[in-house]
């Protein structure tokens, strides 16, 4: 009888589990869920390492599981007068091919054959800003700096403030649970469950 009850319970619970997994993986518009998050998608301008405009808009898409966590981080930051600014989120796979053609170093640009977690909406590049002024907090390097100083744990030549700001971003992102850092880039975080999302190749509208 207990076994029958367990099966019945499982049948009731299963659709909920499946639903929450699939909605976590759905790509959503970040601004619609976090209206005060600042977007500065570098690849929608020519100010990036390719010196080309690679996106048609400044719209940012990410997996819902990631966005839900960013909303929690943004709430905590807001209480301190700070906020998040996003440099990149979902990235079409065709853009990944172009980037790799220009900078074919898999230490810094993911090979498009296997794809980047950005192509799945499972990775975000971001920094901290002062909410009142919009100014970026001082970080160890600029975004997309291809060198050792971009790595977590790097201290040579950095000010105490730059190290503290990098650590603040890291602790806020990691404390929410489910987000992991990339050791070589202080600005890049991933939502591991969303890495099962397929590689997409559509432009944002
Ligand atoms: Zn990234």
PDB file of N, CA, C and O in Angstrom, residues 92-149:
ATOM      1  N   UNK A  92      24.384  34.661 -30.170  1.00  0.00           N
ATOM      2  CA  UNK A  92      24.115  33.745 -31.287  1.00  0.00           C
ATOM      3  C   UNK A  92      25.388  32.989 -31.695  1.00  0.00           C
ATOM      4  O   UNK A  92      26.480  33.539 -31.644  1.00  0.00           O
ATOM      5  N   UNK A  93      25.220  31.735 -32.130  1.00  0.00           N
ATOM      6  CA  UNK A  93      26.388  30.907 -32.436  1.00  0.00           C
ATOM      7  C   UNK A  93      27.184  31.453 -33.634  1.00  0.00           C
ATOM      8  O   UNK A  93      28.406  31.315 -33.690  1.00  0.00           O
ATOM      9  N   UNK A  94      26.492  32.089 -34.578  1.00  0.00           N
ATOM     10  CA  UNK A  94      27.196  32.663 -35.734  1.00  0.00           C
ATOM     11  C   UNK A  94      28.202  33.714 -35.263  1.00  0.00           C
ATOM     12  O   UNK A  94      29.290  33.859 -35.838  1.00  0.00           O
ATOM     13  N   UNK A  95      27.840  34.445 -34.199  1.00  0.00           N
ATOM     14  CA  UNK A  95      28.740  35.450 -33.622  1.00  0.00           C
ATOM     15  C   UNK A  95      29.960  34.758 -33.011  1.00  0.00           C
ATOM     16  O   UNK A  95      31.084  35.243 -33.107  1.00  0.00           O
ATOM     17  N   UNK A  96      29.728  33.585 -32.402  1.00  0.00           N
ATOM     18  CA  UNK A  96      30.829  32.808 -31.812  1.00  0.00           C
ATOM     19  C   UNK A  96      31.849  32.413 -32.891  1.00  0.00           C
ATOM     20  O   UNK A  96      33.063  32.502 -32.670  1.00  0.00           O
ATOM     21  N   UNK A  97      31.356  31.998 -34.062  1.00  0.00           N
ATOM     22  CA  UNK A  97      32.246  31.641 -35.180  1.00  0.00           C
ATOM     23  C   UNK A  97      33.087  32.852 -35.596  1.00  0.00           C
ATOM     24  O   UNK A  97      34.298  32.740 -35.795  1.00  0.00           O
ATOM     25  N   UNK A  98      32.438  33.995 -35.683  1.00  0.00           N
ATOM     26  CA  UNK A  98      33.142  35.215 -36.103  1.00  0.00           C
ATOM     27  C   UNK A  98      34.208  35.606 -35.077  1.00  0.00           C
ATOM     28  O   UNK A  98      35.339  35.939 -35.430  1.00  0.00           O
ATOM     29  N   UNK A  99      33.844  35.539 -33.793  1.00  0.00           N
ATOM     30  CA  UNK A  99      34.795  35.886 -32.728  1.00  0.00           C
ATOM     31  C   UNK A  99      36.025  34.977 -32.764  1.00  0.00           C
ATOM     32  O   UNK A  99      37.148  35.433 -32.606  1.00  0.00           O
ATOM     33  N   UNK A 100      35.785  33.682 -32.981  1.00  0.00           N
ATOM     34  CA  UNK A 100      36.885  32.707 -32.963  1.00  0.00           C
ATOM     35  C   UNK A 100      37.792  32.879 -34.184  1.00  0.00           C
ATOM     36  O   UNK A 100      38.988  32.620 -34.120  1.00  0.00           O
ATOM     37  N   UNK A 101      37.185  33.320 -35.282  1.00  0.00           N
ATOM     38  CA  UNK A 101      37.971  33.605 -36.485  1.00  0.00           C
ATOM     39  C   UNK A 101      38.930  34.762 -36.218  1.00  0.00           C
ATOM     40  O   UNK A 101      40.081  34.735 -36.624  1.00  0.00           O
ATOM     41  N   UNK A 102      38.450  35.753 -35.485  1.00  0.00           N
ATOM     42  CA  UNK A 102      39.247  36.942 -35.193  1.00  0.00           C
ATOM     43  C   UNK A 102      40.268  36.667 -34.086  1.00  0.00           C
ATOM     44  O   UNK A 102      41.398  37.134 -34.133  1.00  0.00           O
ATOM     45  N   UNK A 103      39.889  35.879 -33.073  1.00  0.00           N
ATOM     46  CA  UNK A 103      40.756  35.616 -31.920  1.00  0.00           C
ATOM     47  C   UNK A 103      40.715  34.122 -31.584  1.00  0.00           C
ATOM     48  O   UNK A 103      40.036  33.701 -30.645  1.00  0.00           O
ATOM     49  N   UNK A 104      41.445  33.298 -32.365  1.00  0.00           N
ATOM     50  CA  UNK A 104      41.327  31.832 -32.198  1.00  0.00           C
ATOM     51  C   UNK A 104      42.131  31.273 -31.024  1.00  0.00           C
ATOM     52  O   UNK A 104      42.971  30.405 -31.191  1.00  0.00           O
ATOM     53  N   UNK A 105      41.882  31.810 -29.828  1.00  0.00           N
ATOM     54  CA  UNK A 105      42.554  31.317 -28.622  1.00  0.00           C
ATOM     55  C   UNK A 105      41.480  30.786 -27.666  1.00  0.00           C
ATOM     56  O   UNK A 105      40.782  31.566 -27.011  1.00  0.00           O
ATOM     57  N   UNK A 106      41.356  29.446 -27.583  1.00  0.00           N
ATOM     58  CA  UNK A 106      40.270  28.868 -26.760  1.00  0.00           C
ATOM     59  C   UNK A 106      40.386  29.180 -25.271  1.00  0.00           C
ATOM     60  O   UNK A 106      39.430  28.938 -24.523  1.00  0.00           O
ATOM     61  N   UNK A 107      41.524  29.762 -24.838  1.00  0.00           N
ATOM     62  CA  UNK A 107      41.620  30.186 -23.431  1.00  0.00           C
ATOM     63  C   UNK A 107      40.712  31.381 -23.165  1.00  0.00           C
ATOM     64  O   UNK A 107      40.304  31.621 -22.029  1.00  0.00           O
ATOM     65  N   UNK A 108      40.419  32.148 -24.217  1.00  0.00           N
ATOM     66  CA  UNK A 108      39.615  33.357 -24.028  1.00  0.00           C
ATOM     67  C   UNK A 108      38.341  33.399 -24.861  1.00  0.00           C
ATOM     68  O   UNK A 108      37.383  34.076 -24.490  1.00  0.00           O
ATOM     69  N   UNK A 109      38.316  32.690 -26.008  1.00  0.00           N
ATOM     70  CA  UNK A 109      37.110  32.642 -26.842  1.00  0.00           C
ATOM     71  C   UNK A 109      36.781  31.163 -27.083  1.00  0.00           C
ATOM     72  O   UNK A 109      37.607  30.428 -27.628  1.00  0.00           O
ATOM     73  N   UNK A 110      35.584  30.739 -26.663  1.00  0.00           N
ATOM     74  CA  UNK A 110      35.215  29.318 -26.791  1.00  0.00           C
ATOM     75  C   UNK A 110      35.160  28.909 -28.258  1.00  0.00           C
ATOM     76  O   UNK A 110      34.699  29.678 -29.114  1.00  0.00           O
ATOM     77  N   UNK A 111      35.634  27.689 -28.536  1.00  0.00           N
ATOM     78  CA  UNK A 111      35.581  27.139 -29.893  1.00  0.00           C
ATOM     79  C   UNK A 111      34.108  26.970 -30.296  1.00  0.00           C
ATOM     80  O   UNK A 111      33.351  26.302 -29.594  1.00  0.00           O
ATOM     81  N   UNK A 112      33.706  27.563 -31.420  1.00  0.00           N
ATOM     82  CA  UNK A 112      32.279  27.489 -31.816  1.00  0.00           C
ATOM     83  C   UNK A 112      31.798  26.083 -32.149  1.00  0.00           C
ATOM     84  O   UNK A 112      30.594  25.831 -32.127  1.00  0.00           O
ATOM     85  N   UNK A 113      32.731  25.165 -32.428  1.00  0.00           N
ATOM     86  CA  UNK A 113      32.318  23.787 -32.756  1.00  0.00           C
ATOM     87  C   UNK A 113      31.651  23.153 -31.532  1.00  0.00           C
ATOM     88  O   UNK A 113      30.591  22.541 -31.632  1.00  0.00           O
ATOM     89  N   UNK A 114      32.267  23.346 -30.359  1.00  0.00           N
ATOM     90  CA  UNK A 114      31.646  22.840 -29.125  1.00  0.00           C
ATOM     91  C   UNK A 114      30.704  23.885 -28.534  1.00  0.00           C
ATOM     92  O   UNK A 114      29.800  23.556 -27.778  1.00  0.00           O
ATOM     93  N   UNK A 115      30.914  25.139 -28.897  1.00  0.00           N
ATOM     94  CA  UNK A 115      30.015  26.213 -28.465  1.00  0.00           C
ATOM     95  C   UNK A 115      30.393  26.824 -27.139  1.00  0.00           C
ATOM     96  O   UNK A 115      31.107  26.225 -26.332  1.00  0.00           O
ATOM     97  N   UNK A 116      29.908  28.044 -26.927  1.00  0.00           N
ATOM     98  CA  UNK A 116      30.118  28.760 -25.666  1.00  0.00           C
ATOM     99  C   UNK A 116      28.852  28.626 -24.820  1.00  0.00           C
ATOM    100  O   UNK A 116      27.751  28.482 -25.367  1.00  0.00           O
ATOM    101  N   UNK A 117      28.992  28.715 -23.514  1.00  0.00           N
ATOM    102  CA  UNK A 117      27.803  28.695 -22.649  1.00  0.00           C
ATOM    103  C   UNK A 117      26.943  29.931 -22.907  1.00  0.00           C
ATOM    104  O   UNK A 117      25.756  29.932 -22.636  1.00  0.00           O
ATOM    105  N   UNK A 118      27.551  30.969 -23.475  1.00  0.00           N
ATOM    106  CA  UNK A 118      26.767  32.141 -23.878  1.00  0.00           C
ATOM    107  C   UNK A 118      25.771  31.767 -24.985  1.00  0.00           C
ATOM    108  O   UNK A 118      24.696  32.358 -25.073  1.00  0.00           O
ATOM    109  N   UNK A 119      26.141  30.810 -25.849  1.00  0.00           N
ATOM    110  CA  UNK A 119      25.246  30.390 -26.942  1.00  0.00           C
ATOM    111  C   UNK A 119      24.007  29.672 -26.405  1.00  0.00           C
ATOM    112  O   UNK A 119      23.050  29.434 -27.137  1.00  0.00           O
ATOM    113  N   UNK A 120      24.046  29.289 -25.116  1.00  0.00           N
ATOM    114  CA  UNK A 120      22.909  28.601 -24.484  1.00  0.00           C
ATOM    115  C   UNK A 120      22.141  29.543 -23.542  1.00  0.00           C
ATOM    116  O   UNK A 120      21.204  29.115 -22.884  1.00  0.00           O
ATOM    117  N   UNK A 121      22.611  30.780 -23.424  1.00  0.00           N
ATOM    118  CA  UNK A 121      21.992  31.704 -22.457  1.00  0.00           C
ATOM    119  C   UNK A 121      22.307  31.306 -21.028  1.00  0.00           C
ATOM    120  O   UNK A 121      21.619  31.715 -20.095  1.00  0.00           O
ATOM    121  N   UNK A 122      23.367  30.496 -20.860  1.00  0.00           N
ATOM    122  CA  UNK A 122      23.719  29.977 -19.535  1.00  0.00           C
ATOM    123  C   UNK A 122      24.900  30.704 -18.921  1.00  0.00           C
ATOM    124  O   UNK A 122      25.376  30.319 -17.851  1.00  0.00           O
ATOM    125  N   UNK A 123      25.402  31.754 -19.600  1.00  0.00           N
ATOM    126  CA  UNK A 123      26.540  32.516 -19.069  1.00  0.00           C
ATOM    127  C   UNK A 123      26.255  33.997 -19.182  1.00  0.00           C
ATOM    128  O   UNK A 123      25.587  34.442 -20.128  1.00  0.00           O
ATOM    129  N   UNK A 124      26.748  34.754 -18.204  1.00  0.00           N
ATOM    130  CA  UNK A 124      26.562  36.207 -18.210  1.00  0.00           C
ATOM    131  C   UNK A 124      27.893  36.875 -17.885  1.00  0.00           C
ATOM    132  O   UNK A 124      28.679  36.358 -17.094  1.00  0.00           O
ATOM    133  N   UNK A 125      28.149  38.011 -18.536  1.00  0.00           N
ATOM    134  CA  UNK A 125      29.322  38.836 -18.237  1.00  0.00           C
ATOM    135  C   UNK A 125      28.799  40.115 -17.608  1.00  0.00           C
ATOM    136  O   UNK A 125      27.928  40.771 -18.196  1.00  0.00           O
ATOM    137  N   UNK A 126      29.334  40.481 -16.450  1.00  0.00           N
ATOM    138  CA  UNK A 126      28.747  41.629 -15.758  1.00  0.00           C
ATOM    139  C   UNK A 126      29.715  42.276 -14.773  1.00  0.00           C
ATOM    140  O   UNK A 126      30.775  41.712 -14.467  1.00  0.00           O
ATOM    141  N   UNK A 127      29.330  43.471 -14.321  1.00  0.00           N
ATOM    142  CA  UNK A 127      30.118  44.181 -13.324  1.00  0.00           C
ATOM    143  C   UNK A 127      29.177  44.896 -12.361  1.00  0.00           C
ATOM    144  O   UNK A 127      27.950  44.770 -12.462  1.00  0.00           O
ATOM    145  N   UNK A 128      29.778  45.640 -11.412  1.00  0.00           N
ATOM    146  CA  UNK A 128      29.000  46.377 -10.408  1.00  0.00           C
ATOM    147  C   UNK A 128      28.995  47.864 -10.743  1.00  0.00           C
ATOM    148  O   UNK A 128      30.000  48.400 -11.218  1.00  0.00           O
ATOM    149  N   UNK A 129      27.861  48.517 -10.474  1.00  0.00           N
ATOM    150  CA  UNK A 129      27.784  49.971 -10.646  1.00  0.00           C
ATOM    151  C   UNK A 129      27.214  50.621  -9.385  1.00  0.00           C
ATOM    152  O   UNK A 129      26.534  49.976  -8.592  1.00  0.00           O
ATOM    153  N   UNK A 130      27.513  51.928  -9.255  1.00  0.00           N
ATOM    154  CA  UNK A 130      26.874  52.768  -8.249  1.00  0.00           C
ATOM    155  C   UNK A 130      25.508  53.134  -8.825  1.00  0.00           C
ATOM    156  O   UNK A 130      25.434  53.730  -9.911  1.00  0.00           O
ATOM    157  N   UNK A 131      24.431  52.765  -8.141  1.00  0.00           N
ATOM    158  CA  UNK A 131      23.085  52.975  -8.702  1.00  0.00           C
ATOM    159  C   UNK A 131      22.756  54.445  -8.900  1.00  0.00           C
ATOM    160  O   UNK A 131      22.066  54.810  -9.854  1.00  0.00           O
ATOM    161  N   UNK A 132      23.242  55.314  -8.005  1.00  0.00           N
ATOM    162  CA  UNK A 132      22.909  56.741  -8.079  1.00  0.00           C
ATOM    163  C   UNK A 132      23.570  57.410  -9.280  1.00  0.00           C
ATOM    164  O   UNK A 132      22.957  58.236  -9.957  1.00  0.00           O
ATOM    165  N   UNK A 133      24.822  57.069  -9.568  1.00  0.00           N
ATOM    166  CA  UNK A 133      25.564  57.753 -10.638  1.00  0.00           C
ATOM    167  C   UNK A 133      25.657  56.918 -11.908  1.00  0.00           C
ATOM    168  O   UNK A 133      25.944  57.453 -12.981  1.00  0.00           O
ATOM    169  N   UNK A 134      25.474  55.620 -11.792  1.00  0.00           N
ATOM    170  CA  UNK A 134      25.638  54.733 -12.948  1.00  0.00           C
ATOM    171  C   UNK A 134      27.094  54.382 -13.217  1.00  0.00           C
ATOM    172  O   UNK A 134      27.396  53.634 -14.151  1.00  0.00           O
ATOM    173  N   UNK A 135      27.998  54.928 -12.408  1.00  0.00           N
ATOM    174  CA  UNK A 135      29.434  54.690 -12.639  1.00  0.00           C
ATOM    175  C   UNK A 135      29.812  53.259 -12.272  1.00  0.00           C
ATOM    176  O   UNK A 135      29.339  52.721 -11.261  1.00  0.00           O
ATOM    177  N   UNK A 136      30.677  52.668 -13.104  1.00  0.00           N
ATOM    178  CA  UNK A 136      31.164  51.311 -12.808  1.00  0.00           C
ATOM    179  C   UNK A 136      32.142  51.367 -11.640  1.00  0.00           C
ATOM    180  O   UNK A 136      32.947  52.299 -11.548  1.00  0.00           O
ATOM    181  N   UNK A 137      32.060  50.376 -10.774  1.00  0.00           N
ATOM    182  CA  UNK A 137      33.063  50.258  -9.712  1.00  0.00           C
ATOM    183  C   UNK A 137      34.376  49.808 -10.345  1.00  0.00           C
ATOM    184  O   UNK A 137      34.373  49.078 -11.338  1.00  0.00           O
ATOM    185  N   UNK A 138      35.484  50.272  -9.758  1.00  0.00           N
ATOM    186  CA  UNK A 138      36.795  49.955 -10.307  1.00  0.00           C
ATOM    187  C   UNK A 138      37.084  48.451 -10.153  1.00  0.00           C
ATOM    188  O   UNK A 138      36.959  47.896  -9.069  1.00  0.00           O
ATOM    189  N   UNK A 139      37.416  47.808 -11.271  1.00  0.00           N
ATOM    190  CA  UNK A 139      37.711  46.368 -11.283  1.00  0.00           C
ATOM    191  C   UNK A 139      39.156  46.150 -11.755  1.00  0.00           C
ATOM    192  O   UNK A 139      39.779  47.067 -12.287  1.00  0.00           O
ATOM    193  N   UNK A 140      39.694  44.937 -11.592  1.00  0.00           N
ATOM    194  CA  UNK A 140      41.104  44.701 -11.939  1.00  0.00           C
ATOM    195  C   UNK A 140      41.467  45.023 -13.389  1.00  0.00           C
ATOM    196  O   UNK A 140      42.582  45.479 -13.673  1.00  0.00           O
ATOM    197  N   UNK A 141      40.560  44.755 -14.333  1.00  0.00           N
ATOM    198  CA  UNK A 141      40.838  45.027 -15.757  1.00  0.00           C
ATOM    199  C   UNK A 141      39.542  45.492 -16.410  1.00  0.00           C
ATOM    200  O   UNK A 141      38.472  45.412 -15.819  1.00  0.00           O
ATOM    201  N   UNK A 142      39.673  45.924 -17.667  1.00  0.00           N
ATOM    202  CA  UNK A 142      38.480  46.185 -18.472  1.00  0.00           C
ATOM    203  C   UNK A 142      37.843  44.845 -18.834  1.00  0.00           C
ATOM    204  O   UNK A 142      38.481  43.791 -18.742  1.00  0.00           O
ATOM    205  N   UNK A 143      36.578  44.889 -19.269  1.00  0.00           N
ATOM    206  CA  UNK A 143      35.888  43.698 -19.782  1.00  0.00           C
ATOM    207  C   UNK A 143      36.643  43.183 -21.018  1.00  0.00           C
ATOM    208  O   UNK A 143      37.145  43.973 -21.811  1.00  0.00           O
ATOM    209  N   UNK A 144      36.719  41.864 -21.171  1.00  0.00           N
ATOM    210  CA  UNK A 144      37.391  41.221 -22.311  1.00  0.00           C
ATOM    211  C   UNK A 144      38.870  41.539 -22.383  1.00  0.00           C
ATOM    212  O   UNK A 144      39.456  41.539 -23.475  1.00  0.00           O
ATOM    213  N   UNK A 145      39.500  41.797 -21.250  1.00  0.00           N
ATOM    214  CA  UNK A 145      40.952  41.922 -21.213  1.00  0.00           C
ATOM    215  C   UNK A 145      41.506  40.503 -21.300  1.00  0.00           C
ATOM    216  O   UNK A 145      41.220  39.660 -20.433  1.00  0.00           O
ATOM    217  N   UNK A 146      42.252  40.213 -22.365  1.00  0.00           N
ATOM    218  CA  UNK A 146      42.755  38.846 -22.571  1.00  0.00           C
ATOM    219  C   UNK A 146      44.136  38.706 -21.938  1.00  0.00           C
ATOM    220  O   UNK A 146      45.148  38.816 -22.616  1.00  0.00           O
ATOM    221  N   UNK A 147      44.174  38.455 -20.645  1.00  0.00           N
ATOM    222  CA  UNK A 147      45.461  38.312 -19.964  1.00  0.00           C
ATOM    223  C   UNK A 147      45.280  37.831 -18.541  1.00  0.00           C
ATOM    224  O   UNK A 147      44.153  37.712 -18.047  1.00  0.00           O
ATOM    225  N   UNK A 148      46.405  37.559 -17.877  1.00  0.00           N
ATOM    226  CA  UNK A 148      46.384  36.976 -16.527  1.00  0.00           C
ATOM    227  C   UNK A 148      45.688  37.863 -15.492  1.00  0.00           C
ATOM    228  O   UNK A 148      45.099  37.355 -14.535  1.00  0.00           O
ATOM    229  N   UNK A 149      45.772  39.180 -15.653  1.00  0.00           N
ATOM    230  CA  UNK A 149      45.217  40.083 -14.644  1.00  0.00           C
ATOM    231  C   UNK A 149      43.693  39.998 -14.554  1.00  0.00           C
ATOM    232  O   UNK A 149      43.093  40.496 -13.596  1.00  0.00           O
TER     233      UNK A 149
END
